PDB file of C-alpha atoms in Angstrom:
ATOM      1  CA  GLY A 750     -15.185 -29.525  16.236  1.00  0.00           C
ATOM      2  CA  LEU A 751     -13.341 -28.610  13.049  1.00  0.00           C
ATOM      3  CA  THR A 752     -15.094 -29.255   9.729  1.00  0.00           C
ATOM      4  CA  VAL A 753     -13.519 -29.769   6.284  1.00  0.00           C
ATOM      5  CA  PHE A 754     -15.671 -29.698   3.166  1.00  0.00           C
ATOM      6  CA  GLY A 755     -15.001 -30.051  -0.552  1.00  0.00           C
ATOM      7  CA  ARG A 756     -17.277 -30.424  -3.572  1.00  0.00           C
ATOM      8  CA  GLY A 757     -16.770 -30.835  -7.288  1.00  0.00           C
ATOM      9  CA  GLY A 758     -19.405 -31.240  -9.916  1.00  0.00           C
ATOM     10  CA  TYR A 759     -21.192 -30.427 -13.107  1.00  0.00           C
ATOM     11  CA  ALA A 760     -24.295 -28.374 -14.017  1.00  0.00           C
ATOM     12  CA  LEU A 761     -26.752 -30.971 -15.327  1.00  0.00           C
ATOM     13  CA  ALA A 762     -29.373 -28.296 -16.049  1.00  0.00           C
ATOM     14  CA  GLN A 763     -29.869 -24.700 -14.972  1.00  0.00           C
ATOM     15  CA  LYS A 764     -31.491 -25.718 -11.660  1.00  0.00           C
ATOM     16  CA  TRP A 765     -29.650 -29.027 -11.086  1.00  0.00           C
ATOM     17  CA  LEU A 766     -26.021 -29.663 -10.119  1.00  0.00           C
ATOM     18  CA  VAL A 767     -24.533 -33.154  -9.684  1.00  0.00           C
ATOM     19  CA  GLY A 768     -21.156 -34.004  -8.232  1.00  0.00           C
ATOM     20  CA  ALA A 769     -19.302 -35.441  -5.271  1.00  0.00           C
ATOM     21  CA  ASP A 770     -18.808 -34.258  -1.689  1.00  0.00           C
ATOM     22  CA  LEU A 771     -16.084 -34.925   0.842  1.00  0.00           C
ATOM     23  CA  ILE A 772     -17.175 -33.894   4.321  1.00  0.00           C
ATOM     24  CA  GLY A 773     -14.991 -34.381   7.380  1.00  0.00           C
ATOM     25  CA  TRP A 774     -15.412 -33.520  11.049  1.00  0.00           C
ATOM     26  CA  TYR A 775     -12.769 -33.683  13.794  1.00  0.00           C
ATOM     27  CA  HIS A 776     -13.174 -33.349  17.561  1.00  0.00           C
ATOM     28  CA  SER A 777     -10.669 -33.908  20.348  1.00  0.00           C
ATOM     29  CA  LYS A 778     -11.510 -34.274  24.019  1.00  0.00           C
ATOM     30  CA  GLY A 779      -8.790 -35.241  26.455  1.00  0.00           C
ATOM     31  CA  ASP A 780      -6.811 -38.156  25.015  1.00  0.00           C
ATOM     32  CA  VAL A 781      -9.539 -39.176  22.539  1.00  0.00           C
ATOM     33  CA  ASP A 782      -9.710 -37.934  18.946  1.00  0.00           C
ATOM     34  CA  LEU A 783     -12.839 -38.577  16.872  1.00  0.00           C
ATOM     35  CA  THR A 784     -12.990 -38.109  13.103  1.00  0.00           C
ATOM     36  CA  ARG A 785     -16.170 -38.671  11.096  1.00  0.00           C
ATOM     37  CA  GLY A 786     -17.160 -38.001   7.530  1.00  0.00           C
ATOM     38  CA  LEU A 787     -18.870 -38.781   4.268  1.00  0.00           C
ATOM     39  CA  VAL A 788     -17.667 -39.351   0.711  1.00  0.00           C
ATOM     40  CA  GLY A 789     -20.583 -39.428  -1.672  1.00  0.00           C
ATOM     41  CA  GLY A 790     -22.449 -38.442  -4.768  1.00  0.00           C
ATOM     42  CA  THR A 791     -24.395 -35.199  -4.395  1.00  0.00           C
ATOM     43  CA  VAL A 792     -27.344 -33.509  -6.089  1.00  0.00           C
ATOM     44  CA  LEU A 793     -28.162 -29.822  -5.587  1.00  0.00           C
ATOM     45  CA  PHE A 794     -31.495 -28.335  -6.640  1.00  0.00           C
ATOM     46  CA  TYR A 795     -32.043 -24.570  -6.997  1.00  0.00           C
ATOM     47  CA  PRO A 796     -35.855 -23.923  -6.988  1.00  0.00           C
ATOM     48  CA  SER A 797     -35.467 -20.445  -8.515  1.00  0.00           C
ATOM     49  CA  MET A 798     -33.163 -19.529 -11.383  1.00  0.00           C
ATOM     50  CA  ASN A 799     -32.766 -16.032  -9.883  1.00  0.00           C
ATOM     51  CA  GLY A 800     -32.186 -16.959  -6.246  1.00  0.00           C
ATOM     52  CA  GLY A 801     -29.267 -18.619  -4.528  1.00  0.00           C
ATOM     53  CA  PHE A 802     -31.289 -20.922  -2.266  1.00  0.00           C
ATOM     54  CA  PHE A 803     -30.694 -24.672  -2.770  1.00  0.00           C
ATOM     55  CA  PHE A 804     -31.568 -28.112  -1.410  1.00  0.00           C
ATOM     56  CA  LYS A 805     -28.937 -30.852  -1.241  1.00  0.00           C
ATOM     57  CA  GLY A 806     -28.908 -34.640  -0.984  1.00  0.00           C
ATOM     58  CA  SER A 807     -25.884 -36.958  -0.806  1.00  0.00           C
ATOM     59  CA  ILE A 808     -25.404 -40.701  -0.621  1.00  0.00           C
ATOM     60  CA  GLY A 809     -22.200 -42.726  -0.333  1.00  0.00           C
ATOM     61  CA  GLY A 810     -19.710 -44.085   2.158  1.00  0.00           C
ATOM     62  CA  ALA A 811     -19.336 -42.901   5.739  1.00  0.00           C
ATOM     63  CA  PHE A 812     -16.382 -43.324   8.053  1.00  0.00           C
ATOM     64  CA  SER A 813     -15.661 -42.996  11.740  1.00  0.00           C
ATOM     65  CA  ARG A 814     -12.210 -43.053  13.338  1.00  0.00           C
ATOM     66  CA  VAL A 815     -11.448 -43.175  17.038  1.00  0.00           C
ATOM     67  CA  SER A 816      -7.926 -42.582  18.275  1.00  0.00           C
ATOM     68  CA  ALA A 817      -7.379 -43.012  22.003  1.00  0.00           C
ATOM     69  CA  GLY A 818      -4.065 -44.855  22.068  1.00  0.00           C
ATOM     70  CA  VAL A 819      -5.623 -48.283  22.698  1.00  0.00           C
ATOM     71  CA  ALA A 820      -5.769 -51.514  20.694  1.00  0.00           C
ATOM     72  CA  SER A 821      -9.378 -50.951  19.603  1.00  0.00           C
ATOM     73  CA  ASP A 822      -8.463 -47.725  17.753  1.00  0.00           C
ATOM     74  CA  GLY A 823      -9.211 -47.663  14.054  1.00  0.00           C
ATOM     75  CA  THR A 824     -11.418 -46.592  11.207  1.00  0.00           C
ATOM     76  CA  THR A 825     -14.751 -48.181  10.369  1.00  0.00           C
ATOM     77  CA  TRP A 826     -16.608 -47.674   7.084  1.00  0.00           C
ATOM     78  CA  GLY A 827     -20.264 -48.010   6.228  1.00  0.00           C
ATOM     79  CA  PHE A 828     -23.203 -46.324   4.558  1.00  0.00           C
ATOM     80  CA  GLY A 829     -23.717 -42.573   4.727  1.00  0.00           C
ATOM     81  CA  SER A 830     -26.123 -39.956   3.466  1.00  0.00           C
ATOM     82  CA  ALA A 831     -26.737 -36.262   3.987  1.00  0.00           C
ATOM     83  CA  LEU A 832     -29.550 -33.777   3.569  1.00  0.00           C
ATOM     84  CA  GLY A 833     -29.036 -30.059   3.556  1.00  0.00           C
ATOM     85  CA  LEU A 834     -29.963 -26.620   2.397  1.00  0.00           C
ATOM     86  CA  GLY A 835     -28.032 -23.482   1.728  1.00  0.00           C
ATOM     87  CA  TYR A 836     -27.777 -20.118   0.089  1.00  0.00           C
ATOM     88  CA  ASP A 837     -25.207 -18.729  -2.364  1.00  0.00           C
ATOM     89  CA  ILE A 838     -24.393 -15.001  -2.091  1.00  0.00           C
ATOM     90  CA  ARG A 839     -22.701 -13.632  -5.207  1.00  0.00           C
ATOM     91  CA  LEU A 840     -19.396 -11.878  -4.444  1.00  0.00           C
ATOM     92  CA  GLY A 841     -18.127 -11.477  -7.997  1.00  0.00           C
ATOM     93  CA  SER A 842     -18.006 -13.137 -11.362  1.00  0.00           C
ATOM     94  CA  ASN A 843     -18.439 -16.880 -10.650  1.00  0.00           C
ATOM     95  CA  VAL A 844     -17.492 -16.481  -6.939  1.00  0.00           C
ATOM     96  CA  TYR A 845     -20.046 -17.007  -4.162  1.00  0.00           C
ATOM     97  CA  LEU A 846     -20.148 -17.059  -0.388  1.00  0.00           C
ATOM     98  CA  THR A 847     -22.139 -20.174   0.519  1.00  0.00           C
ATOM     99  CA  LEU A 848     -23.976 -20.584   3.824  1.00  0.00           C
ATOM    100  CA  ALA A 849     -25.229 -24.134   4.414  1.00  0.00           C
ATOM    101  CA  ALA A 850     -26.696 -26.491   6.995  1.00  0.00           C
ATOM    102  CA  ASP A 851     -26.188 -30.242   6.548  1.00  0.00           C
ATOM    103  CA  TRP A 852     -27.401 -33.249   8.485  1.00  0.00           C
ATOM    104  CA  LEU A 853     -25.267 -36.389   8.062  1.00  0.00           C
ATOM    105  CA  PHE A 854     -26.612 -39.877   8.713  1.00  0.00           C
ATOM    106  CA  GLN A 855     -24.031 -42.617   9.247  1.00  0.00           C
ATOM    107  CA  ASP A 856     -24.226 -46.388   9.693  1.00  0.00           C
ATOM    108  CA  VAL A 857     -20.618 -47.346  10.327  1.00  0.00           C
ATOM    109  CA  SER A 858     -20.634 -49.826  13.227  1.00  0.00           C
ATOM    110  CA  ALA A 859     -22.687 -51.249  16.068  1.00  0.00           C
ATOM    111  CA  GLN A 860     -20.607 -49.179  18.501  1.00  0.00           C
ATOM    112  CA  THR A 861     -21.839 -45.878  17.028  1.00  0.00           C
ATOM    113  CA  ASN A 862     -25.500 -46.786  16.359  1.00  0.00           C
ATOM    114  CA  ASN A 863     -26.712 -44.456  19.110  1.00  0.00           C
ATOM    115  CA  ASP A 864     -24.545 -41.607  17.790  1.00  0.00           C
ATOM    116  CA  ASN A 865     -24.949 -41.899  14.017  1.00  0.00           C
ATOM    117  CA  GLN A 866     -26.052 -38.374  13.123  1.00  0.00           C
ATOM    118  CA  LEU A 867     -24.079 -35.170  12.818  1.00  0.00           C
ATOM    119  CA  GLY A 868     -25.395 -31.668  12.182  1.00  0.00           C
ATOM    120  CA  MET A 869     -23.085 -29.120  10.566  1.00  0.00           C
ATOM    121  CA  LEU A 870     -23.193 -25.431   9.682  1.00  0.00           C
ATOM    122  CA  THR A 871     -20.714 -24.345   7.015  1.00  0.00           C
ATOM    123  CA  LEU A 872     -19.491 -21.110   5.490  1.00  0.00           C
ATOM    124  CA  ALA A 873     -17.574 -21.590   2.244  1.00  0.00           C
ATOM    125  CA  LEU A 874     -16.311 -19.928  -0.925  1.00  0.00           C
ATOM    126  CA  THR A 875     -17.826 -21.484  -4.036  1.00  0.00           C
ATOM    127  CA  PHE A 876     -16.422 -21.113  -7.535  1.00  0.00           C
ATOM    128  CA  PHE A 877     -18.704 -21.832 -10.526  1.00  0.00           C
TER     129      PHE A 877
END
């Protein structure tokens, strides 16, 4: 599916960044569209001051939306969290190419309990 990702934040210390993430995922199959995502607070930890490798944790609200043209269509909200890791490759002054892997955990409704995890690989431009 298609993934949308946005992050804003603040450098708490040289190895710690805090902020907020908006992660969205969209998939369409036949007449059914599924959208899932997370809006949450995020902490990034860089173990080395010289390297671009980082660990990430997020916690917040998760959502799931099913659109199939029937009366039960709609968006459900619940608890969400994410764990991830990534690497920043410096392209220029304050511009990085970021490679990341995230695993989202969602608890949005009884209907999706057996399908409440989502793995994502992302490639992004990061501006510090």
